[in-house]
């Protein structure tokens, strides 16, 4: 007999009104099992159920059942707060319900609501007012997570609910440093308030064990990131002092890693706070002070780029031949391409060989060309003044030579680029020049150079000098002063400077000045998160679109790298609602600065925006993909950008080409299937004279970016320490302004990060040693060189001769032979095709595609000072029996490479490799043996006297050093000599 299914709960509900408590208790127990089917019917008697819960005459078990029933009814009604309140009153009945099959969704929802309620109360400082029943539930959750090994879940709840004691308890129980690393990453990479953010990091810092060579200190990456984020010398200096006596190698490694990601004023504070030390420790502290200037790192990376330069000069030559040099936009395009390709390599071969082309630069093209020397020699701070000496303003002030102001201004800008991040005192010279300069062009270059060289110095005197230039109300000089003021006060959130800048931006009529000040204000709030909210609100409510444009970049820089949901939501809203195209484009581009730590998310977010009807939004989407996914080769991003290279609007095509160049940086043909086709596309667009100038400019720029730094650098907005890479973020923001002002594109070189392994021993010398890359060599190989076009030998196919043609030729030959005018044999060889003949086809000889039968090696052995791309770091291993071993891991990732296994690249490409590689301090396992060291060439650069230009028949001779005035950027420079006289052999024309 089949049991009839129940169709109503009315009968059981009627029992609730019975006077006997036994009936009521039975009804409540029965209804709890039926509520999922009849909750709508039961909800009509919810008031009665609540009254039963409040009835003290009922036994506790019955009251608990009533509370549970009410909680379930409210759950089905969607009233989760009420549901939680009654669940807390249900006591043991709620705990028993968690073990009943089918109630999982209800239990999970109520528990989530309990956690949210607890987190909210704790965050508001009302921890003492938390309901004890709620606290009991949360404690049970913590205990269950710990007992089941779900430590990350417990840490997540603990961080949000400000229960740091839970983290300490878990660590003391497990002694697992990865727990602390996870907690630190969770704090830094989420949108927690800055004050709480610092509190958590200061709580975690003492829990980290001190690094030691004996204990495999793989947490040095995390420790460095924590110190850089806090930027507190009072924590860093004692740690370094404690390491010096017995762990000096770790002290050196920590110092180099801090320099990679630390702010300038933080590093300077550490340097000045280090003690002198005693006789034994004094040399170590002296070396640490030298490292903290930043100059040691810059020197090593400069030598690395010089040693491994793989620029393909044929690409530059082809671009030069294809672009009209007298066109300012094309001259600037080739200048930028050459500067990016040779960034940091100090190689000026292309300029030496093309002095005539260089001499065609005029006005601002001349400014850009001279500034390009700063990109090429970036980091060569020791010889910066010597290299640029012939172009810098003389001690007496500006030169009166017409057109010289452009090269002088460009040289001052270049001087700032050379000294970026080097901690040199060149800012004093730039300040003096800025004060003495009268022309706006020289002031422009000096202000940009000063801002970049003294970035983040927080020097109020320098700020005042720039403010004086701003108040002259010159559009050209004022724009650069605005950028410079922001760079000087980078990340300070100083109220008075911001008030002055915003006040002047509202008063002036010059759009260039307003834009410079708007971006300058954004720089001031770099990394300040909620401290910038009031300024962001004020800027976004302005009627002037340029100030709203600055507000968008303030959002991007204040929340850089945080992936903050509110900031992303705000930018997406602006991207589709603002009335200004410039603001909308900036809003889409700014997404990259928020999301660069999660590049695989960016294509999904901007995909719809890339299909917008508005070309400015589409252009912003291209740059967002390029900046966030730079150097990853992310195929999802490439697939969005490739169709955009055929967009109907020229500047969208330009943005897509530039973005592809960034994304495919340091990719090989084996790792990225789009590399060859993209390079061919650049070549085609540059060569096509019918293509729009903006697209050709973008293709030339992209050719420079894809081969930047001699093919040995990447663009990464994260430092190797895992923190934000301040120089790179600033450089990319400035680069994005090339839309309005081409010379600012040079700032992209600030984001170029050399990718290699540079090993140093305990004496900071560079030993020779080998390590292994457990991957196929082709995956991370340099791109093959472009082969010069050769005239291929063509083989003639036999000509088909018609019978009528043969008869005609026979008659003609017979007649010619009779006249005796022509030799028959020579006629046969040089016969032209007659009408009616089939045309002769020339088939080029096919290149032989003979493949060697040898299988590619699954690994390769590399030397010290070799390029190692970010994706390759996960597959680097040091031989266990090798003499030199690094004191920290090559990368912070836990991936271990197995020899003989070919790594899968697709998964690796979806992540940004935040840390690893770079400068590694090595432990010498065999110090008694004599070591071999890499020697570097130190070529002296001397500034030739002005007479050098006229002492030879042609002062523009390519053999002269580039640092002299032979580049002929000045209009008054000597012209090339006329060619020697010669006679043309006219007689040969008759042969």
PDB file of C-alpha atoms in Angstrom, residues 696-837:
ATOM      1  CA  UNK A 696      52.237  53.907 -38.618  1.00  0.00           C
ATOM      2  CA  UNK A 697      53.384  55.823 -35.545  1.00  0.00           C
ATOM      3  CA  UNK A 698      51.820  53.146 -33.331  1.00  0.00           C
ATOM      4  CA  UNK A 699      53.457  50.317 -35.287  1.00  0.00           C
ATOM      5  CA  UNK A 700      56.895  51.968 -35.046  1.00  0.00           C
ATOM      6  CA  UNK A 701      56.410  52.585 -31.319  1.00  0.00           C
ATOM      7  CA  UNK A 702      55.316  48.972 -30.834  1.00  0.00           C
ATOM      8  CA  UNK A 703      58.417  47.708 -32.656  1.00  0.00           C
ATOM      9  CA  UNK A 704      60.469  49.554 -30.066  1.00  0.00           C
ATOM     10  CA  UNK A 705      58.439  48.200 -27.140  1.00  0.00           C
ATOM     11  CA  UNK A 706      58.430  44.552 -28.246  1.00  0.00           C
ATOM     12  CA  UNK A 707      62.257  44.629 -28.454  1.00  0.00           C
ATOM     13  CA  UNK A 708      62.814  47.041 -25.551  1.00  0.00           C
ATOM     14  CA  UNK A 709      66.144  47.160 -23.761  1.00  0.00           C
ATOM     15  CA  UNK A 710      67.936  45.002 -26.295  1.00  0.00           C
ATOM     16  CA  UNK A 711      65.237  42.319 -25.785  1.00  0.00           C
ATOM     17  CA  UNK A 712      66.257  41.928 -22.152  1.00  0.00           C
ATOM     18  CA  UNK A 713      63.586  43.860 -20.240  1.00  0.00           C
ATOM     19  CA  UNK A 714      59.939  43.418 -19.411  1.00  0.00           C
ATOM     20  CA  UNK A 715      57.248  45.813 -18.213  1.00  0.00           C
ATOM     21  CA  UNK A 716      56.036  44.858 -14.751  1.00  0.00           C
ATOM     22  CA  UNK A 717      54.107  47.120 -12.387  1.00  0.00           C
ATOM     23  CA  UNK A 718      55.092  44.818  -9.528  1.00  0.00           C
ATOM     24  CA  UNK A 719      58.584  44.901  -8.111  1.00  0.00           C
ATOM     25  CA  UNK A 720      60.591  41.746  -7.507  1.00  0.00           C
ATOM     26  CA  UNK A 721      59.811  42.219  -3.823  1.00  0.00           C
ATOM     27  CA  UNK A 722      56.125  41.724  -4.686  1.00  0.00           C
ATOM     28  CA  UNK A 723      55.159  45.293  -3.803  1.00  0.00           C
ATOM     29  CA  UNK A 724      54.026  47.982  -6.210  1.00  0.00           C
ATOM     30  CA  UNK A 725      56.793  49.045  -8.583  1.00  0.00           C
ATOM     31  CA  UNK A 726      56.551  52.800  -8.079  1.00  0.00           C
ATOM     32  CA  UNK A 727      58.841  53.767 -10.962  1.00  0.00           C
ATOM     33  CA  UNK A 728      56.964  51.510 -13.365  1.00  0.00           C
ATOM     34  CA  UNK A 729      53.512  52.770 -12.361  1.00  0.00           C
ATOM     35  CA  UNK A 730      54.612  56.404 -12.641  1.00  0.00           C
ATOM     36  CA  UNK A 731      56.301  55.668 -15.968  1.00  0.00           C
ATOM     37  CA  UNK A 732      53.194  54.066 -17.440  1.00  0.00           C
ATOM     38  CA  UNK A 733      50.914  56.887 -16.270  1.00  0.00           C
ATOM     39  CA  UNK A 734      53.251  59.406 -17.899  1.00  0.00           C
ATOM     40  CA  UNK A 735      53.488  57.246 -21.026  1.00  0.00           C
ATOM     41  CA  UNK A 736      49.682  57.296 -21.362  1.00  0.00           C
ATOM     42  CA  UNK A 737      49.883  61.092 -21.681  1.00  0.00           C
ATOM     43  CA  UNK A 738      51.662  60.759 -25.041  1.00  0.00           C
ATOM     44  CA  UNK A 739      48.137  61.108 -26.451  1.00  0.00           C
ATOM     45  CA  UNK A 740      48.580  64.841 -25.781  1.00  0.00           C
ATOM     46  CA  UNK A 741      52.359  65.265 -25.774  1.00  0.00           C
ATOM     47  CA  UNK A 742      54.734  62.864 -27.569  1.00  0.00           C
ATOM     48  CA  UNK A 743      57.890  63.591 -25.495  1.00  0.00           C
ATOM     49  CA  UNK A 744      56.199  62.061 -22.428  1.00  0.00           C
ATOM     50  CA  UNK A 745      56.334  58.663 -24.152  1.00  0.00           C
ATOM     51  CA  UNK A 746      60.005  58.475 -23.103  1.00  0.00           C
ATOM     52  CA  UNK A 747      58.827  57.858 -19.529  1.00  0.00           C
ATOM     53  CA  UNK A 748      57.886  54.296 -20.515  1.00  0.00           C
ATOM     54  CA  UNK A 749      61.555  53.428 -19.915  1.00  0.00           C
ATOM     55  CA  UNK A 750      60.926  53.885 -16.177  1.00  0.00           C
ATOM     56  CA  UNK A 751      58.810  50.711 -16.355  1.00  0.00           C
ATOM     57  CA  UNK A 752      61.494  48.631 -18.104  1.00  0.00           C
ATOM     58  CA  UNK A 753      62.707  45.950 -15.699  1.00  0.00           C
ATOM     59  CA  UNK A 754      65.812  43.935 -16.699  1.00  0.00           C
ATOM     60  CA  UNK A 755      65.118  40.212 -16.545  1.00  0.00           C
ATOM     61  CA  UNK A 756      68.115  38.135 -15.731  1.00  0.00           C
ATOM     62  CA  UNK A 757      69.967  36.357 -12.986  1.00  0.00           C
ATOM     63  CA  UNK A 758      72.886  38.355 -11.644  1.00  0.00           C
ATOM     64  CA  UNK A 759      74.798  36.381  -9.020  1.00  0.00           C
ATOM     65  CA  UNK A 760      77.146  38.071  -6.531  1.00  0.00           C
ATOM     66  CA  UNK A 761      79.386  36.464  -3.940  1.00  0.00           C
ATOM     67  CA  UNK A 762      79.947  37.681  -0.380  1.00  0.00           C
ATOM     68  CA  UNK A 763      82.393  40.345  -1.610  1.00  0.00           C
ATOM     69  CA  UNK A 764      79.768  41.618  -4.105  1.00  0.00           C
ATOM     70  CA  UNK A 765      81.877  40.427  -7.030  1.00  0.00           C
ATOM     71  CA  UNK A 766      80.402  38.635 -10.055  1.00  0.00           C
ATOM     72  CA  UNK A 767      81.646  35.020 -10.205  1.00  0.00           C
ATOM     73  CA  UNK A 768      81.358  32.684 -13.156  1.00  0.00           C
ATOM     74  CA  UNK A 769      78.932  29.825 -12.521  1.00  0.00           C
ATOM     75  CA  UNK A 770      76.263  27.786 -14.280  1.00  0.00           C
ATOM     76  CA  UNK A 771      72.636  26.973 -13.532  1.00  0.00           C
ATOM     77  CA  UNK A 772      69.942  24.979 -15.326  1.00  0.00           C
ATOM     78  CA  UNK A 773      66.743  25.974 -17.078  1.00  0.00           C
ATOM     79  CA  UNK A 774      64.518  22.875 -17.053  1.00  0.00           C
ATOM     80  CA  UNK A 775      62.611  23.858 -20.169  1.00  0.00           C
ATOM     81  CA  UNK A 776      63.044  23.500 -23.894  1.00  0.00           C
ATOM     82  CA  UNK A 777      65.472  26.242 -25.045  1.00  0.00           C
ATOM     83  CA  UNK A 778      63.077  27.370 -27.800  1.00  0.00           C
ATOM     84  CA  UNK A 779      60.394  28.342 -25.246  1.00  0.00           C
ATOM     85  CA  UNK A 780      62.493  31.201 -23.908  1.00  0.00           C
ATOM     86  CA  UNK A 781      64.843  31.894 -26.810  1.00  0.00           C
ATOM     87  CA  UNK A 782      65.489  35.302 -28.337  1.00  0.00           C
ATOM     88  CA  UNK A 783      63.485  35.939 -31.519  1.00  0.00           C
ATOM     89  CA  UNK A 784      65.378  35.032 -34.666  1.00  0.00           C
ATOM     90  CA  UNK A 785      67.072  37.939 -36.442  1.00  0.00           C
ATOM     91  CA  UNK A 786      65.430  39.494 -39.480  1.00  0.00           C
ATOM     92  CA  UNK A 787      67.229  38.368 -42.605  1.00  0.00           C
ATOM     93  CA  UNK A 788      68.103  41.001 -45.200  1.00  0.00           C
ATOM     94  CA  UNK A 789      66.039  40.707 -48.354  1.00  0.00           C
ATOM     95  CA  UNK A 790      67.994  38.947 -51.059  1.00  0.00           C
ATOM     96  CA  UNK A 791      67.213  38.770 -54.743  1.00  0.00           C
ATOM     97  CA  UNK A 792      66.330  35.147 -55.146  1.00  0.00           C
ATOM     98  CA  UNK A 793      67.673  33.366 -58.159  1.00  0.00           C
ATOM     99  CA  UNK A 794      64.819  32.746 -60.561  1.00  0.00           C
ATOM    100  CA  UNK A 795      64.688  29.825 -62.942  1.00  0.00           C
ATOM    101  CA  UNK A 796      63.019  30.360 -66.302  1.00  0.00           C
ATOM    102  CA  UNK A 797      60.347  27.971 -67.406  1.00  0.00           C
ATOM    103  CA  UNK A 798      60.574  26.968 -71.063  1.00  0.00           C
ATOM    104  CA  UNK A 799      58.520  29.282 -73.215  1.00  0.00           C
ATOM    105  CA  UNK A 800      55.676  27.720 -75.151  1.00  0.00           C
ATOM    106  CA  UNK A 801      56.071  28.725 -78.805  1.00  0.00           C
ATOM    107  CA  UNK A 802      53.043  28.847 -81.073  1.00  0.00           C
ATOM    108  CA  UNK A 803      53.415  27.396 -84.593  1.00  0.00           C
ATOM    109  CA  UNK A 804      52.405  30.668 -86.257  1.00  0.00           C
ATOM    110  CA  UNK A 805      54.959  32.565 -84.191  1.00  0.00           C
ATOM    111  CA  UNK A 806      57.718  30.155 -85.184  1.00  0.00           C
ATOM    112  CA  UNK A 807      56.923  30.667 -88.890  1.00  0.00           C
ATOM    113  CA  UNK A 808      56.986  34.459 -88.500  1.00  0.00           C
ATOM    114  CA  UNK A 809      60.338  34.349 -86.669  1.00  0.00           C
ATOM    115  CA  UNK A 810      61.823  32.061 -89.321  1.00  0.00           C
ATOM    116  CA  UNK A 811      60.853  34.501 -92.093  1.00  0.00           C
ATOM    117  CA  UNK A 812      62.291  37.467 -90.142  1.00  0.00           C
ATOM    118  CA  UNK A 813      65.586  35.657 -89.527  1.00  0.00           C
ATOM    119  CA  UNK A 814      65.875  34.688 -93.164  1.00  0.00           C
ATOM    120  CA  UNK A 815      65.311  38.257 -94.267  1.00  0.00           C
ATOM    121  CA  UNK A 816      67.780  39.605 -91.670  1.00  0.00           C
ATOM    122  CA  UNK A 817      70.405  37.087 -92.716  1.00  0.00           C
ATOM    123  CA  UNK A 818      69.990  38.171 -96.299  1.00  0.00           C
ATOM    124  CA  UNK A 819      70.572  41.799 -95.346  1.00  0.00           C
ATOM    125  CA  UNK A 820      73.587  40.811 -93.164  1.00  0.00           C
ATOM    126  CA  UNK A 821      72.686  43.220 -90.394  1.00  0.00           C
ATOM    127  CA  UNK A 822      72.236  40.891 -87.425  1.00  0.00           C
ATOM    128  CA  UNK A 823      74.026  37.897 -86.019  1.00  0.00           C
ATOM    129  CA  UNK A 824      71.509  35.074 -85.832  1.00  0.00           C
ATOM    130  CA  UNK A 825      72.915  33.469 -82.710  1.00  0.00           C
ATOM    131  CA  UNK A 826      72.823  36.609 -80.620  1.00  0.00           C
ATOM    132  CA  UNK A 827      69.248  37.177 -81.756  1.00  0.00           C
ATOM    133  CA  UNK A 828      68.253  33.767 -80.471  1.00  0.00           C
ATOM    134  CA  UNK A 829      69.665  34.482 -77.016  1.00  0.00           C
ATOM    135  CA  UNK A 830      68.227  37.932 -76.563  1.00  0.00           C
ATOM    136  CA  UNK A 831      64.880  37.354 -78.247  1.00  0.00           C
ATOM    137  CA  UNK A 832      62.016  39.440 -76.849  1.00  0.00           C
ATOM    138  CA  UNK A 833      58.572  37.966 -76.604  1.00  0.00           C
ATOM    139  CA  UNK A 834      56.404  38.595 -79.609  1.00  0.00           C
ATOM    140  CA  UNK A 835      52.689  39.213 -79.584  1.00  0.00           C
ATOM    141  CA  UNK A 836      50.815  36.013 -79.089  1.00  0.00           C
ATOM    142  CA  UNK A 837      53.612  34.320 -77.135  1.00  0.00           C
TER     143      UNK A 837
END
